[in-house]
PDB file of C-alpha atoms in Angstrom:
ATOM      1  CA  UNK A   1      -1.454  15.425   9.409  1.00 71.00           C
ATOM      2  CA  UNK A   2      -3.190  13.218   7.204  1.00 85.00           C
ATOM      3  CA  UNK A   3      -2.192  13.968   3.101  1.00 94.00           C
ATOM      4  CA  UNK A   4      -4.640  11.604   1.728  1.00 97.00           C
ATOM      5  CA  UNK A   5      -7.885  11.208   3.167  1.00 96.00           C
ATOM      6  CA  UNK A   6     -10.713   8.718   2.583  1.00 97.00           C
ATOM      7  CA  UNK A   7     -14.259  10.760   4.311  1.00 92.00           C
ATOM      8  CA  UNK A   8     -16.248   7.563   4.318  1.00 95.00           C
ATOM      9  CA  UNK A   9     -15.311   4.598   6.434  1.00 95.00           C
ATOM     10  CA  UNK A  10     -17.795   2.609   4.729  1.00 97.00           C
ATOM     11  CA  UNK A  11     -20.251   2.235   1.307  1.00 97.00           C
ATOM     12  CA  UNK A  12     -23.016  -0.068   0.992  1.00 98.00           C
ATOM     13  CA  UNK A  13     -24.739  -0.474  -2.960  1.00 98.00           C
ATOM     14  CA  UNK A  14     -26.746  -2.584  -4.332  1.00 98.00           C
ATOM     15  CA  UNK A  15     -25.063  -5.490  -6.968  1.00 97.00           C
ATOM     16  CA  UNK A  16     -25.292  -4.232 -10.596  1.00 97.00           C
ATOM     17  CA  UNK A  17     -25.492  -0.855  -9.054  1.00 97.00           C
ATOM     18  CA  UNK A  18     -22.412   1.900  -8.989  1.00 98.00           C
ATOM     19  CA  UNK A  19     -20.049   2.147  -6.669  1.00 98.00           C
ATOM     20  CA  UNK A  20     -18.477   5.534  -6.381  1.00 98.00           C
ATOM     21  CA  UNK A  21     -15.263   5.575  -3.568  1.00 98.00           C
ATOM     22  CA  UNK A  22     -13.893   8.757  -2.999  1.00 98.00           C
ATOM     23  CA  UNK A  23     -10.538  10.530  -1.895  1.00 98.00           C
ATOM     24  CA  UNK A  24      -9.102  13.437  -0.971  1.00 98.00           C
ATOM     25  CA  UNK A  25      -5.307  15.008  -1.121  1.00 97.00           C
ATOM     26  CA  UNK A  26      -3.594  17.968   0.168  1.00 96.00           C
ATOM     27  CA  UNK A  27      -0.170  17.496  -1.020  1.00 93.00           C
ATOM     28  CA  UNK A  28       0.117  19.313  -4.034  1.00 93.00           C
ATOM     29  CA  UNK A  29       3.225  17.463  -4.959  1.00 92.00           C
ATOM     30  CA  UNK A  30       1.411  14.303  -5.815  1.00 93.00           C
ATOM     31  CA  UNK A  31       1.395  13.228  -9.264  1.00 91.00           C
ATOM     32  CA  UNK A  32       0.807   9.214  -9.160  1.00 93.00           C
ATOM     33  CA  UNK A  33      -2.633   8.085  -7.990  1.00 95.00           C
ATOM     34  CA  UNK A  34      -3.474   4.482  -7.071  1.00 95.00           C
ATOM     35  CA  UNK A  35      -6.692   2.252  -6.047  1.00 97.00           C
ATOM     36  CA  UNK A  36      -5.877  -1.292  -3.956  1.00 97.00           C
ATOM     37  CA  UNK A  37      -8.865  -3.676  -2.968  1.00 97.00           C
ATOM     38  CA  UNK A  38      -7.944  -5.441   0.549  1.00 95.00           C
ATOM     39  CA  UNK A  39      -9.852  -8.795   1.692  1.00 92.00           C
ATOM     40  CA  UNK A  40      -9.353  -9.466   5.111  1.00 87.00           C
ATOM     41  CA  UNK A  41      -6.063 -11.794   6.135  1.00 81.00           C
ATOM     42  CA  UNK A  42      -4.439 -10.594   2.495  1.00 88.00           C
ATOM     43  CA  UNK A  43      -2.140  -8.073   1.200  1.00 92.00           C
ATOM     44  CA  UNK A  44      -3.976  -5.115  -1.006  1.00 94.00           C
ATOM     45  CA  UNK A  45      -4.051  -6.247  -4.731  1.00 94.00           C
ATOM     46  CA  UNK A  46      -3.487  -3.284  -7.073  1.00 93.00           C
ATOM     47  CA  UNK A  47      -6.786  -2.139  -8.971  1.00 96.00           C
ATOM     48  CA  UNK A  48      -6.245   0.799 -10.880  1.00 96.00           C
ATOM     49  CA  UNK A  49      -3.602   4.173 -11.258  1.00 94.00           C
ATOM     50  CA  UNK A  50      -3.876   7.550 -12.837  1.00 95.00           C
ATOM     51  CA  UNK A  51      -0.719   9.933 -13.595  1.00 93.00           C
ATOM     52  CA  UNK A  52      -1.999  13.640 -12.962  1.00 93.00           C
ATOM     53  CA  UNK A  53      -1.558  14.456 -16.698  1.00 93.00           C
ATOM     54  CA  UNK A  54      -4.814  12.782 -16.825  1.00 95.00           C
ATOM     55  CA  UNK A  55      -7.880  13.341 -15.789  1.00 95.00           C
ATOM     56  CA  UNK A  56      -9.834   9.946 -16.500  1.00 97.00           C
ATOM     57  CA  UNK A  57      -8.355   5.866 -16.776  1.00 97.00           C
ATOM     58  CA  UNK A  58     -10.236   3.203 -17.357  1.00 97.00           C
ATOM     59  CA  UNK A  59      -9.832  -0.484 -16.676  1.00 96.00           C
ATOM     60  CA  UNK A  60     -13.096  -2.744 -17.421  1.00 97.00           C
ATOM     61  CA  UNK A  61     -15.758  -1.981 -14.465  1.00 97.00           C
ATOM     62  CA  UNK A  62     -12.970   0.405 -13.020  1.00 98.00           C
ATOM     63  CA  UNK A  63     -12.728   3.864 -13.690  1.00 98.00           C
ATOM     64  CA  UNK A  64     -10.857   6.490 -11.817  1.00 98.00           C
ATOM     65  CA  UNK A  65     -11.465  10.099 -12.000  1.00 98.00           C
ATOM     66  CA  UNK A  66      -8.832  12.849 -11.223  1.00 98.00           C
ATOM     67  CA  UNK A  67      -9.664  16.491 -10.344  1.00 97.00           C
ATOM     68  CA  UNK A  68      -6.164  18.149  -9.922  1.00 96.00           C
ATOM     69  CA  UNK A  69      -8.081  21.236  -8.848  1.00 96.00           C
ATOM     70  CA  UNK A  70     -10.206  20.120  -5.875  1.00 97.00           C
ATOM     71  CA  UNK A  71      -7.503  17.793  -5.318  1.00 97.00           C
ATOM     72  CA  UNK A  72     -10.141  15.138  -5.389  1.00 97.00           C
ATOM     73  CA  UNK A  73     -10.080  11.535  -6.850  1.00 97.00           C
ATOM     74  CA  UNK A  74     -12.564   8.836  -6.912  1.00 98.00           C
ATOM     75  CA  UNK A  75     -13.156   4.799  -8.455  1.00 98.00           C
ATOM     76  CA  UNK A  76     -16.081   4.104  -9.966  1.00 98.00           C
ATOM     77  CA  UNK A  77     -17.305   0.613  -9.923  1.00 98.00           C
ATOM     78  CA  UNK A  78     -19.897  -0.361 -12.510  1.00 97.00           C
ATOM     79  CA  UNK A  79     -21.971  -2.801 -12.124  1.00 97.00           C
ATOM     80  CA  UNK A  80     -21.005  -3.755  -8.706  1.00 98.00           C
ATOM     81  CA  UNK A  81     -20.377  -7.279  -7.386  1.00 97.00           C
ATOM     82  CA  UNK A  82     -20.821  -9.032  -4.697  1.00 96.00           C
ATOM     83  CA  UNK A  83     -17.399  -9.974  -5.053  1.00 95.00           C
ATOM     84  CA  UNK A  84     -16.065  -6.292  -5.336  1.00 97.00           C
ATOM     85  CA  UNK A  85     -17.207  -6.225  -1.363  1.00 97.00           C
ATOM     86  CA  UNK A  86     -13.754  -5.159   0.381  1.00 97.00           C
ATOM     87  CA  UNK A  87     -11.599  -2.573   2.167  1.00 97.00           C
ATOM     88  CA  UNK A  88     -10.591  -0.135  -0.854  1.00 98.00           C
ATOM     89  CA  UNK A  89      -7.193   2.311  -0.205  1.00 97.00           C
ATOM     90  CA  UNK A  90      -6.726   5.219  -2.046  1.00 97.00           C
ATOM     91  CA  UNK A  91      -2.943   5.929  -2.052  1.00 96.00           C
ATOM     92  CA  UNK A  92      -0.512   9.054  -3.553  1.00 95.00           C
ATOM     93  CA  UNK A  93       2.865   8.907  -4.584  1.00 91.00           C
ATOM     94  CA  UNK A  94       5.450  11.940  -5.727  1.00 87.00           C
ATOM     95  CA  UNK A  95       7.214  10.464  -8.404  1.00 81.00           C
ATOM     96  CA  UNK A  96       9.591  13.002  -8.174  1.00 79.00           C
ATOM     97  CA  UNK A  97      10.801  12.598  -4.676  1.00 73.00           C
ATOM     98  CA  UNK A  98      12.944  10.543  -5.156  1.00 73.00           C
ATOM     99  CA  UNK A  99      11.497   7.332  -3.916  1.00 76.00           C
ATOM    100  CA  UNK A 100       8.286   5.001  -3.925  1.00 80.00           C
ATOM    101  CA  UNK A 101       6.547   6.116  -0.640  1.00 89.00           C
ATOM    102  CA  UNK A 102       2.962   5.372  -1.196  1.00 92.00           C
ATOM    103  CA  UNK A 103       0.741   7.568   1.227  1.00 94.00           C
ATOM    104  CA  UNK A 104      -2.090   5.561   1.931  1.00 96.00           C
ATOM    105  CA  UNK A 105      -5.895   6.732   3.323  1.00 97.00           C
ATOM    106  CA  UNK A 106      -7.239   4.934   5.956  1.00 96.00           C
ATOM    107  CA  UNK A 107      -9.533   3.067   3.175  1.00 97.00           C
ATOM    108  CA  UNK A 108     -13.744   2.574   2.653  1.00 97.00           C
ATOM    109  CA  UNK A 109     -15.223  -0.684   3.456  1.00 97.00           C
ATOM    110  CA  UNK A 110     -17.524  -1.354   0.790  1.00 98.00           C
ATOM    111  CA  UNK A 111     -20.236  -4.044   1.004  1.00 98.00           C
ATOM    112  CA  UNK A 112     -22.137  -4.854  -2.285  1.00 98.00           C
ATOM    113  CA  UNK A 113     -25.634  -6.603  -1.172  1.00 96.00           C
ATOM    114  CA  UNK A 114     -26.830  -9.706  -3.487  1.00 93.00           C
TER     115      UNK A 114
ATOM    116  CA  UNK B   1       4.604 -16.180 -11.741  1.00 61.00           C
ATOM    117  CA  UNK B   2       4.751 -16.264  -7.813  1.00 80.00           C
ATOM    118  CA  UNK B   3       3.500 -12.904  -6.321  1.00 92.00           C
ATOM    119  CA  UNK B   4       5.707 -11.238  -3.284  1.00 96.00           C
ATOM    120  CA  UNK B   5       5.895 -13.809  -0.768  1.00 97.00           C
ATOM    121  CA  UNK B   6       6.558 -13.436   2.913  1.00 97.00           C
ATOM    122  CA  UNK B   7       7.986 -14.980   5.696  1.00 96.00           C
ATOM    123  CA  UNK B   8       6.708 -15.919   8.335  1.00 97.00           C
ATOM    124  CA  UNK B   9       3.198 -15.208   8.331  1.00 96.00           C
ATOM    125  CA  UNK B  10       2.816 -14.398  12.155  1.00 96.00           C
ATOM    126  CA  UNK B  11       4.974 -14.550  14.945  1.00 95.00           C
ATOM    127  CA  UNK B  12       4.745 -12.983  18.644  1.00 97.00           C
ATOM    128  CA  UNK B  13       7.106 -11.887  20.029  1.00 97.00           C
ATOM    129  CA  UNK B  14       7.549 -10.180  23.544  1.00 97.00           C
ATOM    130  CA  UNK B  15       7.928  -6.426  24.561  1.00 97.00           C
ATOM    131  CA  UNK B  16      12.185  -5.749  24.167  1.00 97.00           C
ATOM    132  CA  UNK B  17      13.001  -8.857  21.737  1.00 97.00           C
ATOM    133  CA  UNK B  18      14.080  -8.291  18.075  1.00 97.00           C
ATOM    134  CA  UNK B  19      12.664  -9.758  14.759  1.00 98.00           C
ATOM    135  CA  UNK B  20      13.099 -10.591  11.412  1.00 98.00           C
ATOM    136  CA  UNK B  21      10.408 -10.503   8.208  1.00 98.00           C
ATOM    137  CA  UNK B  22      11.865 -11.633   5.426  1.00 98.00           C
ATOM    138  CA  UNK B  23      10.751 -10.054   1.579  1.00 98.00           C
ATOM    139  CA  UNK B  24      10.614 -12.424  -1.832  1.00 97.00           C
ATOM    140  CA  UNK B  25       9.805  -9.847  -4.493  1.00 96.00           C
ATOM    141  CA  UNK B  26       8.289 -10.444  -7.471  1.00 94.00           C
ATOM    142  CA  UNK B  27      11.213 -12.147 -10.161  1.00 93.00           C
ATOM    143  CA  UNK B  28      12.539  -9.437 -12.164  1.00 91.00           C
ATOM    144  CA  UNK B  29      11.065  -6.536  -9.713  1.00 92.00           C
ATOM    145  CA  UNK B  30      14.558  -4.868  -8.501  1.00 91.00           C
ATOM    146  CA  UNK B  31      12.666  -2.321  -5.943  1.00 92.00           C
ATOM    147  CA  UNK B  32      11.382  -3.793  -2.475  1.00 95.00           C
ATOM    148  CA  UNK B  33       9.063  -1.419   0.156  1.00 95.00           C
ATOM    149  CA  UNK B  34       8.188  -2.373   3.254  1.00 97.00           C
ATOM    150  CA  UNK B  35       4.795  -0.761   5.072  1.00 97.00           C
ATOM    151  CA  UNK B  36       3.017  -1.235   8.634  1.00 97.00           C
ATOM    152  CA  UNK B  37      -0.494  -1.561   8.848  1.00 95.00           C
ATOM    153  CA  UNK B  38      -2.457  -1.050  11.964  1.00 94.00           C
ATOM    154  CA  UNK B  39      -5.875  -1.869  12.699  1.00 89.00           C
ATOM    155  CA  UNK B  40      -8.304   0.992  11.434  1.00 88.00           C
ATOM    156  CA  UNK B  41      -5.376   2.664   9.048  1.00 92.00           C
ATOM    157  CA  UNK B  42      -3.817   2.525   6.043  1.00 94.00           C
ATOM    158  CA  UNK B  43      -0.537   1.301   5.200  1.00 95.00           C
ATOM    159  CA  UNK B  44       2.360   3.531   6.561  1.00 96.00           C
ATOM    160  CA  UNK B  45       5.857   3.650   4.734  1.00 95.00           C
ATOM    161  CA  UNK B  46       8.417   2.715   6.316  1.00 97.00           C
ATOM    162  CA  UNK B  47      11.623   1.860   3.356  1.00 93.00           C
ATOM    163  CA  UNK B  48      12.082   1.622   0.389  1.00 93.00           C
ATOM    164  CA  UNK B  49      15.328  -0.132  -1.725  1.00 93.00           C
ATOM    165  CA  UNK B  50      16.131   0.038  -4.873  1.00 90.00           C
ATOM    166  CA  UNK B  51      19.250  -2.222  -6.226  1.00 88.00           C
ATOM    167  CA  UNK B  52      20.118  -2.954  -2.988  1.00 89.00           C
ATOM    168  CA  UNK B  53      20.177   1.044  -2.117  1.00 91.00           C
ATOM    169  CA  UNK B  54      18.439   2.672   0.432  1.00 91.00           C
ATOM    170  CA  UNK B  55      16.082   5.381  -1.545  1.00 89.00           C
ATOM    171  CA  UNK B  56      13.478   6.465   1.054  1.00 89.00           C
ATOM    172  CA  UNK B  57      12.835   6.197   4.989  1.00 92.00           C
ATOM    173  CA  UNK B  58       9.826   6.868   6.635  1.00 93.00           C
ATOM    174  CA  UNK B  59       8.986   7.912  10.170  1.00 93.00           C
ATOM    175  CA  UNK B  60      10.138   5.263  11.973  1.00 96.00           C
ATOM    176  CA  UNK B  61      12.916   5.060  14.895  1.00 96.00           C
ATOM    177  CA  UNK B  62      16.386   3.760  14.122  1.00 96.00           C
ATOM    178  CA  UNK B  63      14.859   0.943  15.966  1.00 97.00           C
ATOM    179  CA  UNK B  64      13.984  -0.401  12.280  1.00 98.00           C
ATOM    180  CA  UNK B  65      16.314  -1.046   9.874  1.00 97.00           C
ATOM    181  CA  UNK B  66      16.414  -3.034   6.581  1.00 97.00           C
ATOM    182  CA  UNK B  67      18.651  -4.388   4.054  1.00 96.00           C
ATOM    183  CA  UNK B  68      18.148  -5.587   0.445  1.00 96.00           C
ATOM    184  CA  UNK B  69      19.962  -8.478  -0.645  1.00 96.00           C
ATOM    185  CA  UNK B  70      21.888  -9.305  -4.503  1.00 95.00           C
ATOM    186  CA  UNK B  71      19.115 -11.416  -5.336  1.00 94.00           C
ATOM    187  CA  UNK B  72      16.629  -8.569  -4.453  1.00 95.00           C
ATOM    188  CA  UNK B  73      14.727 -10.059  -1.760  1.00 97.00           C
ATOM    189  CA  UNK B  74      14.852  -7.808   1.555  1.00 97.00           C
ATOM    190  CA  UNK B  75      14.833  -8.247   5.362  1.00 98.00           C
ATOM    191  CA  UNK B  76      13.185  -5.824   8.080  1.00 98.00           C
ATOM    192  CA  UNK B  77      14.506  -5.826  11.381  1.00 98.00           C
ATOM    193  CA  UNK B  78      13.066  -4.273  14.796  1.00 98.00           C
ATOM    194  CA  UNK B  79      15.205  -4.151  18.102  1.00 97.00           C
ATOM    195  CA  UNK B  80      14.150  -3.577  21.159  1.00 97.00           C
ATOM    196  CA  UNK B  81      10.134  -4.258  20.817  1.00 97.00           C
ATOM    197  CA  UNK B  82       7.261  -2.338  22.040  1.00 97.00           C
ATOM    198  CA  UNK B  83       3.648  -3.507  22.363  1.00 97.00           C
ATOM    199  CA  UNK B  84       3.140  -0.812  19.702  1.00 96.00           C
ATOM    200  CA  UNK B  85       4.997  -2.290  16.683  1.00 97.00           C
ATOM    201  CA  UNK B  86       1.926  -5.317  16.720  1.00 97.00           C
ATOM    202  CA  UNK B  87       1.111  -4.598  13.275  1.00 96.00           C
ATOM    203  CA  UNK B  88       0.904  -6.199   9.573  1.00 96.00           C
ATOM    204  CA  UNK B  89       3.510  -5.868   8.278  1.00 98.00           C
ATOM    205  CA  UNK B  90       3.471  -5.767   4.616  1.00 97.00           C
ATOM    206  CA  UNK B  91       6.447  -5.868   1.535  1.00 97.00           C
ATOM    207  CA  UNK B  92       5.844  -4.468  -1.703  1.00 96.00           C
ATOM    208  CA  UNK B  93       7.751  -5.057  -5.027  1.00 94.00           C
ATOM    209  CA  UNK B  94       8.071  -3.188  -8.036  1.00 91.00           C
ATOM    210  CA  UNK B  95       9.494  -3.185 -11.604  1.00 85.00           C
ATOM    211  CA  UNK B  96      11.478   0.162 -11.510  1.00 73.00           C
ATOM    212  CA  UNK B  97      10.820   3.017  -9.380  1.00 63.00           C
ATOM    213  CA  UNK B  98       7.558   4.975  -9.991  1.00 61.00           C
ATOM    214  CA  UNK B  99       5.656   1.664 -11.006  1.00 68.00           C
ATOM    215  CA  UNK B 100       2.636   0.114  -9.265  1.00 85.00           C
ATOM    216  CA  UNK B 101       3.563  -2.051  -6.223  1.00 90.00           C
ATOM    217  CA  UNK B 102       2.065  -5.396  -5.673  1.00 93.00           C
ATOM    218  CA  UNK B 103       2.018  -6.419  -2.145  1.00 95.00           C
ATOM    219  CA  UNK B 104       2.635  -9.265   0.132  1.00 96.00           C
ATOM    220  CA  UNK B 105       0.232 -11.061   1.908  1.00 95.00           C
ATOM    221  CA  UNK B 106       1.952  -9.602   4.830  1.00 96.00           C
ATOM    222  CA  UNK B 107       3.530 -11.002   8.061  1.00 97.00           C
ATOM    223  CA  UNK B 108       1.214 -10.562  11.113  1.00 96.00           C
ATOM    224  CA  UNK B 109       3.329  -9.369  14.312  1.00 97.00           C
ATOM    225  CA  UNK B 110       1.884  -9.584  17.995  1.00 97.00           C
ATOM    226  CA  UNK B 111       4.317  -8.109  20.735  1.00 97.00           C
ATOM    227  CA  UNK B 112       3.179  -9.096  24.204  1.00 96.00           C
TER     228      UNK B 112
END
């Protein structure tokens, strides 16, 4: 049973364009939201995080959007660059459980074309 | 400051033999995770320690085990391998629990 879940295997934009990764949750005891960028033959490299008392963080090109209703969350990249082109993982953590777990998706490949 | 390092960064092994990854966290991080990646999916949880305590197992047989050590760094052990544990392996550290994790470049294990 898969509690976070990334629908789209793979995005493709254009450089300078947006880039708009999304993710979906079912565990309603998830309160800690987190974006990590994975190049091939590394480990993932932390992007971006948003507690659920918000709805909206921003870091630079990054933003990530949190809808605690449709248990929905998605990273906006804007403008894309070719060197944003990577496997992105949306994870989920309970901060009140009593540990770290991070519950990964299975991630978006995202290729941003010259 | 040096990231998480980890050692080594592949190894095979064969199907019933045991192994050892070995965890550097972050200095000053005090909380060491340890994940398994297989091809196609994300990271999977498989412990977490916090001052050298135990504080969260994931779905794994008692076939893995880990320890953290007084100088924070952590090992992950795996007895008795199957061709099913080929994975990345990957260690995270963290400042205090509940903080973002930054992640090891991972050990790559093959079990033939």
């Amino acid at each position: 049973d898969q509690q976070v879940k990334q629908n789209s295997p793979s995005l493709s934009v254009q450089e300078g364009r947006i880039s708009i990764l999304n993710c979906d949750y079912t565990n309603s005891m998830f309160d800690y939201f987190l974006w990590y960028k994975k190049y091939p033959a590394e480990g993932p490299t932390f992007l971006i995080s948003i507690s659920s008392i918000k709805d909206k963080n921003e870091d630079g090109r990054f933003t990530v959007f949190l809808n605690k209703s449709a248990k929905h969350l998605s990273l906006h990249i804007v403008p894309s660059q070719p060197g944003d082109s990577a496997v992105y993982f949306c994870a989920a953590s309970d901060t009140q459980g009593g540990s770290e777990k991070l519950v990964f998706g299975k991630g978006t490949k995202l290729t941003v074309n010259p | 400051d040096a990231g998480v390092t980890q050692s080594p960064t592949h190894l095979i092994k064969t199907r019933g033999q045991h192994v050892t990854l070995r965890c550097s966290p972050i200095s000053g991080h005090k909380s060491v995770s340890w994940y398994q990646q297989v091809l196609g999916q994300g990271p999977q949880f498989i412990f977490q320690y916090y001052e050298k305590e135990e504080r969260g197992r994931g779905n794994f047989p008692d076939r893995f085990s880990a320890r953290q050590f007084p100088n924070y760094s952590s090992e992950l052990n795996v007895n008795a391998l199957l061709l099913g544990d080929s994975a990345l392996y990957l260690c995270a550290s963290s400042r205090f629990q509940g903080f973002e994790q930054f992640f090891g470049p991972g050990t790559r294990l093959t079990v033939l």
